[in-house]
């Protein structure tokens, strides 16, 4: 079967339905972070780079700003859309926020255009290697395999398939998200390959990546899932490829870049 992170990670939420209005009284120096803190336990992660049928919040609500900015625990989106949504809510009805919403609507059916807008607003193209971040910074893992909003106390606000058994918005440390990536060979392969595509052009390593992909697909096709031994073996193979590319697969910060408070542009 083709590699599909959703097949591994479509985790059911264990959180009760929570309105995005959020009853939590959270104070932050950053408006988007304050919004995100009030939304913890809400939003439902789905993989996919565009608003597909099962990743639908933006597709369904771009023409209804009130609904767009009031998500619930059932509101399906990917991690990058979640970060953007925190910014749109924090800086609602500004000319820049309204422009972004209209441009997303215009590009709804065009993968490249839609994702270019997301990348622009969350700051991916301007992100740089770092070993720390501040509240309001946007934190990217393995290129942009995963995207989260820097919060307080060295945590990020993250919508993904964990940690734990939650696919709702939660706080997590960068190391936790790094380990979550490595524990899931499908996800780890895609993450490592995404980072490699940006950081290296070594053709020989590229061929080895493709061989690991083929082996992983064969193992999943044969068994439907991976044994603990296979998970370890594939993780070890991917670690080896990253070492060949000049990275330390045990150092999370080698695979993290940070954009400095890009969402504040929405308030301009």
C-alpha positions as a Python dict, from the first residue, in 0.01 Angstrom:
ca = {
    (1, 'X'): (0, 0, 0),
    (2, 'X'): (122, 357, -51),
    (3, 'X'): (261, 536, 249),
    (4, 'X'): (-22, 725, 418),
    (5, 'X'): (29, 876, 761),
    (6, 'X'): (-344, 906, 809),
    (7, 'X'): (-375, 526, 807),
    (8, 'X'): (-151, 516, 1114),
    (9, 'X'): (-251, 830, 1287),
    (10, 'X'): (-620, 902, 1248),
    (11, 'X'): (-660, 895, 1625),
    (12, 'X'): (-998, 952, 1779),
    (13, 'X'): (-1023, 1242, 2017),
    (14, 'X'): (-1066, 1170, 2386),
    (15, 'X'): (-1155, 1528, 2468),
    (16, 'X'): (-1514, 1644, 2517),
    (17, 'X'): (-1661, 1889, 2270),
    (18, 'X'): (-1526, 2231, 2351),
    (19, 'X'): (-1632, 2555, 2191),
    (20, 'X'): (-1353, 2759, 2040),
    (21, 'X'): (-1479, 3048, 2247),
    (22, 'X'): (-1298, 2860, 2525),
    (23, 'X'): (-1375, 2923, 2889),
    (24, 'X'): (-1009, 2914, 2986),
    (25, 'X'): (-879, 3243, 3123),
    (26, 'X'): (-532, 3236, 2972),
    (27, 'X'): (-299, 3535, 2961),
    (28, 'X'): (-20, 3564, 2707),
    (29, 'X'): (186, 3847, 2569),
    (30, 'X'): (97, 3721, 2221),
    (31, 'X'): (-260, 3738, 2089),
    (32, 'X'): (-238, 3427, 1873),
    (33, 'X'): (-99, 3224, 2162),
    (34, 'X'): (-382, 3343, 2386),
    (35, 'X'): (-631, 3224, 2124),
    (36, 'X'): (-454, 2890, 2098),
    (37, 'X'): (-453, 2843, 2473),
    (38, 'X'): (-830, 2893, 2479),
    (39, 'X'): (-870, 2633, 2203),
    (40, 'X'): (-679, 2350, 2371),
    (41, 'X'): (-889, 2035, 2345),
    (42, 'X'): (-1063, 2169, 2036),
    (43, 'X'): (-984, 2123, 1665),
    (44, 'X'): (-938, 1781, 1509),
    (45, 'X'): (-618, 1701, 1318),
    (46, 'X'): (-643, 1543, 977),
    (47, 'X'): (-352, 1485, 742),
    (48, 'X'): (-358, 1636, 397),
    (49, 'X'): (-218, 1953, 252),
    (50, 'X'): (-545, 2096, 120),
    (51, 'X'): (-904, 2111, 246),
    (52, 'X'): (-1016, 1768, 131),
    (53, 'X'): (-1338, 1594, 228),
    (54, 'X'): (-1198, 1476, 562),
    (55, 'X'): (-994, 1793, 620),
    (56, 'X'): (-1278, 2031, 573),
    (57, 'X'): (-1295, 2325, 813),
    (58, 'X'): (-1141, 2580, 578),
    (59, 'X'): (-1322, 2442, 273),
    (60, 'X'): (-1660, 2465, 444),
    (61, 'X'): (-1621, 2802, 616),
    (62, 'X'): (-1403, 3039, 414),
    (63, 'X'): (-1718, 3218, 298),
    (64, 'X'): (-1851, 3241, 655),
    (65, 'X'): (-1593, 3417, 870),
    (66, 'X'): (-1790, 3377, 1192),
    (67, 'X'): (-1796, 2999, 1150),
    (68, 'X'): (-1435, 2991, 1031),
    (69, 'X'): (-1315, 3164, 1348),
    (70, 'X'): (-1530, 2959, 1586),
    (71, 'X'): (-1403, 2599, 1549),
    (72, 'X'): (-1495, 2308, 1775),
    (73, 'X'): (-1343, 1972, 1860),
    (74, 'X'): (-1494, 1837, 1539),
    (75, 'X'): (-1338, 2101, 1313),
    (76, 'X'): (-1100, 1910, 1085),
    (77, 'X'): (-781, 2072, 955),
    (78, 'X'): (-407, 2015, 929),
    (79, 'X'): (-142, 2157, 1158),
    (80, 'X'): (-48, 2450, 934),
    (81, 'X'): (-410, 2557, 894),
    (82, 'X'): (-449, 2544, 1273),
    (83, 'X'): (-158, 2783, 1324),
    (84, 'X'): (-298, 3018, 1061),
    (85, 'X'): (-643, 3001, 1221),
    (86, 'X'): (-502, 3114, 1556),
    (87, 'X'): (-361, 3420, 1380),
    (88, 'X'): (-680, 3493, 1189),
    (89, 'X'): (-881, 3475, 1512),
    (90, 'X'): (-632, 3692, 1700),
    (91, 'X'): (-639, 3961, 1431),
    (92, 'X'): (-993, 3923, 1301),
    (93, 'X'): (-1138, 4170, 1052),
    (94, 'X'): (-813, 4348, 976),
    (95, 'X'): (-752, 4422, 606),
    (96, 'X'): (-465, 4173, 599),
    (97, 'X'): (-665, 3892, 762),
    (98, 'X'): (-954, 3951, 523),
    (99, 'X'): (-714, 3948, 226),
    (100, 'X'): (-569, 3614, 335),
    (101, 'X'): (-915, 3459, 374),
    (102, 'X'): (-1021, 3577, 26),
    (103, 'X'): (-701, 3449, -132),
    (104, 'X'): (-745, 3111, 34),
    (105, 'X'): (-1099, 3099, -102),
    (106, 'X'): (-977, 3184, -453),
    (107, 'X'): (-716, 2906, -437),
    (108, 'X'): (-926, 2646, -259),
    (109, 'X'): (-902, 2395, -543),
    (110, 'X'): (-539, 2460, -631),
    (111, 'X'): (-295, 2273, -410),
    (112, 'X'): (10, 2482, -495),
    (113, 'X'): (-156, 2820, -464),
    (114, 'X'): (-336, 2730, -143),
    (115, 'X'): (-19, 2605, 24),
    (116, 'X'): (185, 2902, -95),
    (117, 'X'): (-55, 3128, 94),
    (118, 'X'): (-28, 2915, 408),
    (119, 'X'): (352, 2914, 386),
    (120, 'X'): (363, 3290, 337),
    (121, 'X'): (147, 3373, 637),
    (122, 'X'): (295, 3124, 885),
    (123, 'X'): (646, 3228, 780),
    (124, 'X'): (794, 2906, 646),
    (125, 'X'): (1011, 3072, 381),
    (126, 'X'): (1160, 3303, 644),
    (127, 'X'): (1221, 3039, 908),
    (128, 'X'): (1577, 2977, 1022),
    (129, 'X'): (1762, 2718, 1232),
    (130, 'X'): (1730, 2786, 1603),
    (131, 'X'): (1771, 2629, 1943),
    (132, 'X'): (1493, 2824, 2115),
    (133, 'X'): (1180, 3021, 2040),
    (134, 'X'): (944, 3274, 2197),
    (135, 'X'): (568, 3282, 2236),
    (136, 'X'): (420, 3371, 1898),
    (137, 'X'): (706, 3226, 1694),
    (138, 'X'): (610, 2953, 1448),
    (139, 'X'): (811, 2632, 1484),
    (140, 'X'): (868, 2395, 1190),
    (141, 'X'): (976, 2032, 1229),
    (142, 'X'): (1158, 1846, 948),
    (143, 'X'): (1111, 2125, 692),
    (144, 'X'): (735, 2173, 727),
    (145, 'X'): (630, 1815, 801),
    (146, 'X'): (478, 1954, 1120),
    (147, 'X'): (405, 2314, 1217),
    (148, 'X'): (323, 2448, 1564),
    (149, 'X'): (289, 2781, 1741),
    (150, 'X'): (543, 2866, 2007),
    (151, 'X'): (373, 2914, 2344),
    (152, 'X'): (495, 2972, 2699),
    (153, 'X'): (760, 2783, 2897),
    (154, 'X'): (929, 2624, 2597),
    (155, 'X'): (611, 2449, 2480),
    (156, 'X'): (430, 2473, 2148),
    (157, 'X'): (62, 2462, 2063),
    (158, 'X'): (39, 2165, 1831),
    (159, 'X'): (-242, 2002, 1632),
    (160, 'X'): (-122, 1656, 1530),
    (161, 'X'): (-181, 1287, 1604),
    (162, 'X'): (-27, 1307, 1950),
    (163, 'X'): (152, 1298, 2187),
    (164, 'X'): (-73, 1062, 2376),
    (165, 'X'): (-397, 947, 2219),
    (166, 'X'): (-524, 1294, 2130),
    (167, 'X'): (-560, 1448, 1786),
    (168, 'X'): (-687, 1775, 1934),
    (169, 'X'): (-489, 2094, 1989),
    (170, 'X'): (-252, 2049, 2283),
    (171, 'X'): (67, 2180, 2436),
    (172, 'X'): (382, 1976, 2389),
    (173, 'X'): (756, 2018, 2403),
    (174, 'X'): (963, 2011, 2082),
    (175, 'X'): (1140, 1696, 2202),
    (176, 'X'): (807, 1520, 2253),
    (177, 'X'): (702, 1597, 1895),
    (178, 'X'): (1043, 1490, 1768),
    (179, 'X'): (1013, 1155, 1946),
    (180, 'X'): (655, 1113, 1824),
    (181, 'X'): (785, 1148, 1469),
    (182, 'X'): (1055, 887, 1521),
    (183, 'X'): (821, 637, 1684),
    (184, 'X'): (608, 613, 1368),
    (185, 'X'): (815, 483, 1074),
    (186, 'X'): (576, 609, 805),
    (187, 'X'): (576, 955, 955),
    (188, 'X'): (950, 943, 1021),
    (189, 'X'): (1026, 845, 663),
    (190, 'X'): (818, 1130, 521),
    (191, 'X'): (965, 1376, 771),
    (192, 'X'): (1324, 1273, 707),
    (193, 'X'): (1273, 1272, 331),
    (194, 'X'): (1113, 1618, 348),
    (195, 'X'): (1410, 1751, 543),
    (196, 'X'): (1653, 1579, 304),
    (197, 'X'): (1483, 1731, -2),
    (198, 'X'): (1546, 2078, 139),
    (199, 'X'): (1891, 2028, 287),
    (200, 'X'): (2071, 1789, 51),
    (201, 'X'): (2093, 1698, -316),
    (202, 'X'): (2302, 1384, -276),
    (203, 'X'): (2178, 1146, -546),
    (204, 'X'): (2316, 831, -380),
    (205, 'X'): (2136, 906, -54),
    (206, 'X'): (1822, 985, -254),
    (207, 'X'): (1831, 636, -403),
    (208, 'X'): (1871, 483, -57),
    (209, 'X'): (1571, 681, 69),
    (210, 'X'): (1364, 543, -219),
    (211, 'X'): (1476, 190, -135),
    (212, 'X'): (1364, 233, 226),
    (213, 'X'): (1031, 365, 100),
    (214, 'X'): (987, 56, -115),
    (215, 'X'): (1074, -175, 175),
    (216, 'X'): (834, 7, 404),
    (217, 'X'): (553, -16, 152),
    (218, 'X'): (619, -388, 103),
    (219, 'X'): (612, -453, 478),
    (220, 'X'): (285, -266, 518),
    (221, 'X'): (132, -438, 216),
    (222, 'X'): (225, -777, 354),
    (223, 'X'): (117, -730, 715),
    (224, 'X'): (-99, -418, 726),
    (225, 'X'): (108, -293, 1017),
    (226, 'X'): (464, -311, 1146),
    (227, 'X'): (596, -525, 1429),
    (228, 'X'): (803, -368, 1704),
    (229, 'X'): (1113, -522, 1548),
    (230, 'X'): (1030, -374, 1207),
    (231, 'X'): (965, -33, 1362),
    (232, 'X'): (1309, -40, 1521),
    (233, 'X'): (1474, -157, 1198),
    (234, 'X'): (1313, 112, 984),
    (235, 'X'): (1392, 381, 1241),
    (236, 'X'): (1753, 264, 1240),
    (237, 'X'): (1770, 277, 859),
    (238, 'X'): (1631, 631, 850),
    (239, 'X'): (1870, 739, 1125),
    (240, 'X'): (2154, 607, 910),
    (241, 'X'): (2042, 803, 605),
    (242, 'X'): (2022, 1123, 808),
    (243, 'X'): (2375, 1062, 939),
    (244, 'X'): (2495, 1019, 582),
    (245, 'X'): (2336, 1354, 502),
    (246, 'X'): (2537, 1514, 782),
    (247, 'X'): (2274, 1536, 1056),
    (248, 'X'): (2249, 1395, 1406),
    (249, 'X'): (1921, 1197, 1419),
    (250, 'X'): (1915, 1222, 1798),
    (251, 'X'): (1923, 1601, 1809),
    (252, 'X'): (1577, 1749, 1755),
    (253, 'X'): (1710, 2099, 1695),
    (254, 'X'): (1891, 1991, 1380),
    (255, 'X'): (1549, 1941, 1223),
    (256, 'X'): (1373, 2251, 1358),
    (257, 'X'): (1348, 2598, 1209),
    (258, 'X'): (1173, 2899, 1360),
    (259, 'X'): (995, 3201, 1211),
    (260, 'X'): (982, 3506, 1436),
    (261, 'X'): (619, 3601, 1513),
    (262, 'X'): (499, 3598, 1150),
    (263, 'X'): (129, 3598, 1243),
    (264, 'X'): (156, 3951, 1378),
    (265, 'X'): (161, 4071, 1017),
    (266, 'X'): (-209, 3988, 1011),
    (267, 'X'): (-267, 4269, 1259),
    (268, 'X'): (-96, 4531, 1046),
}
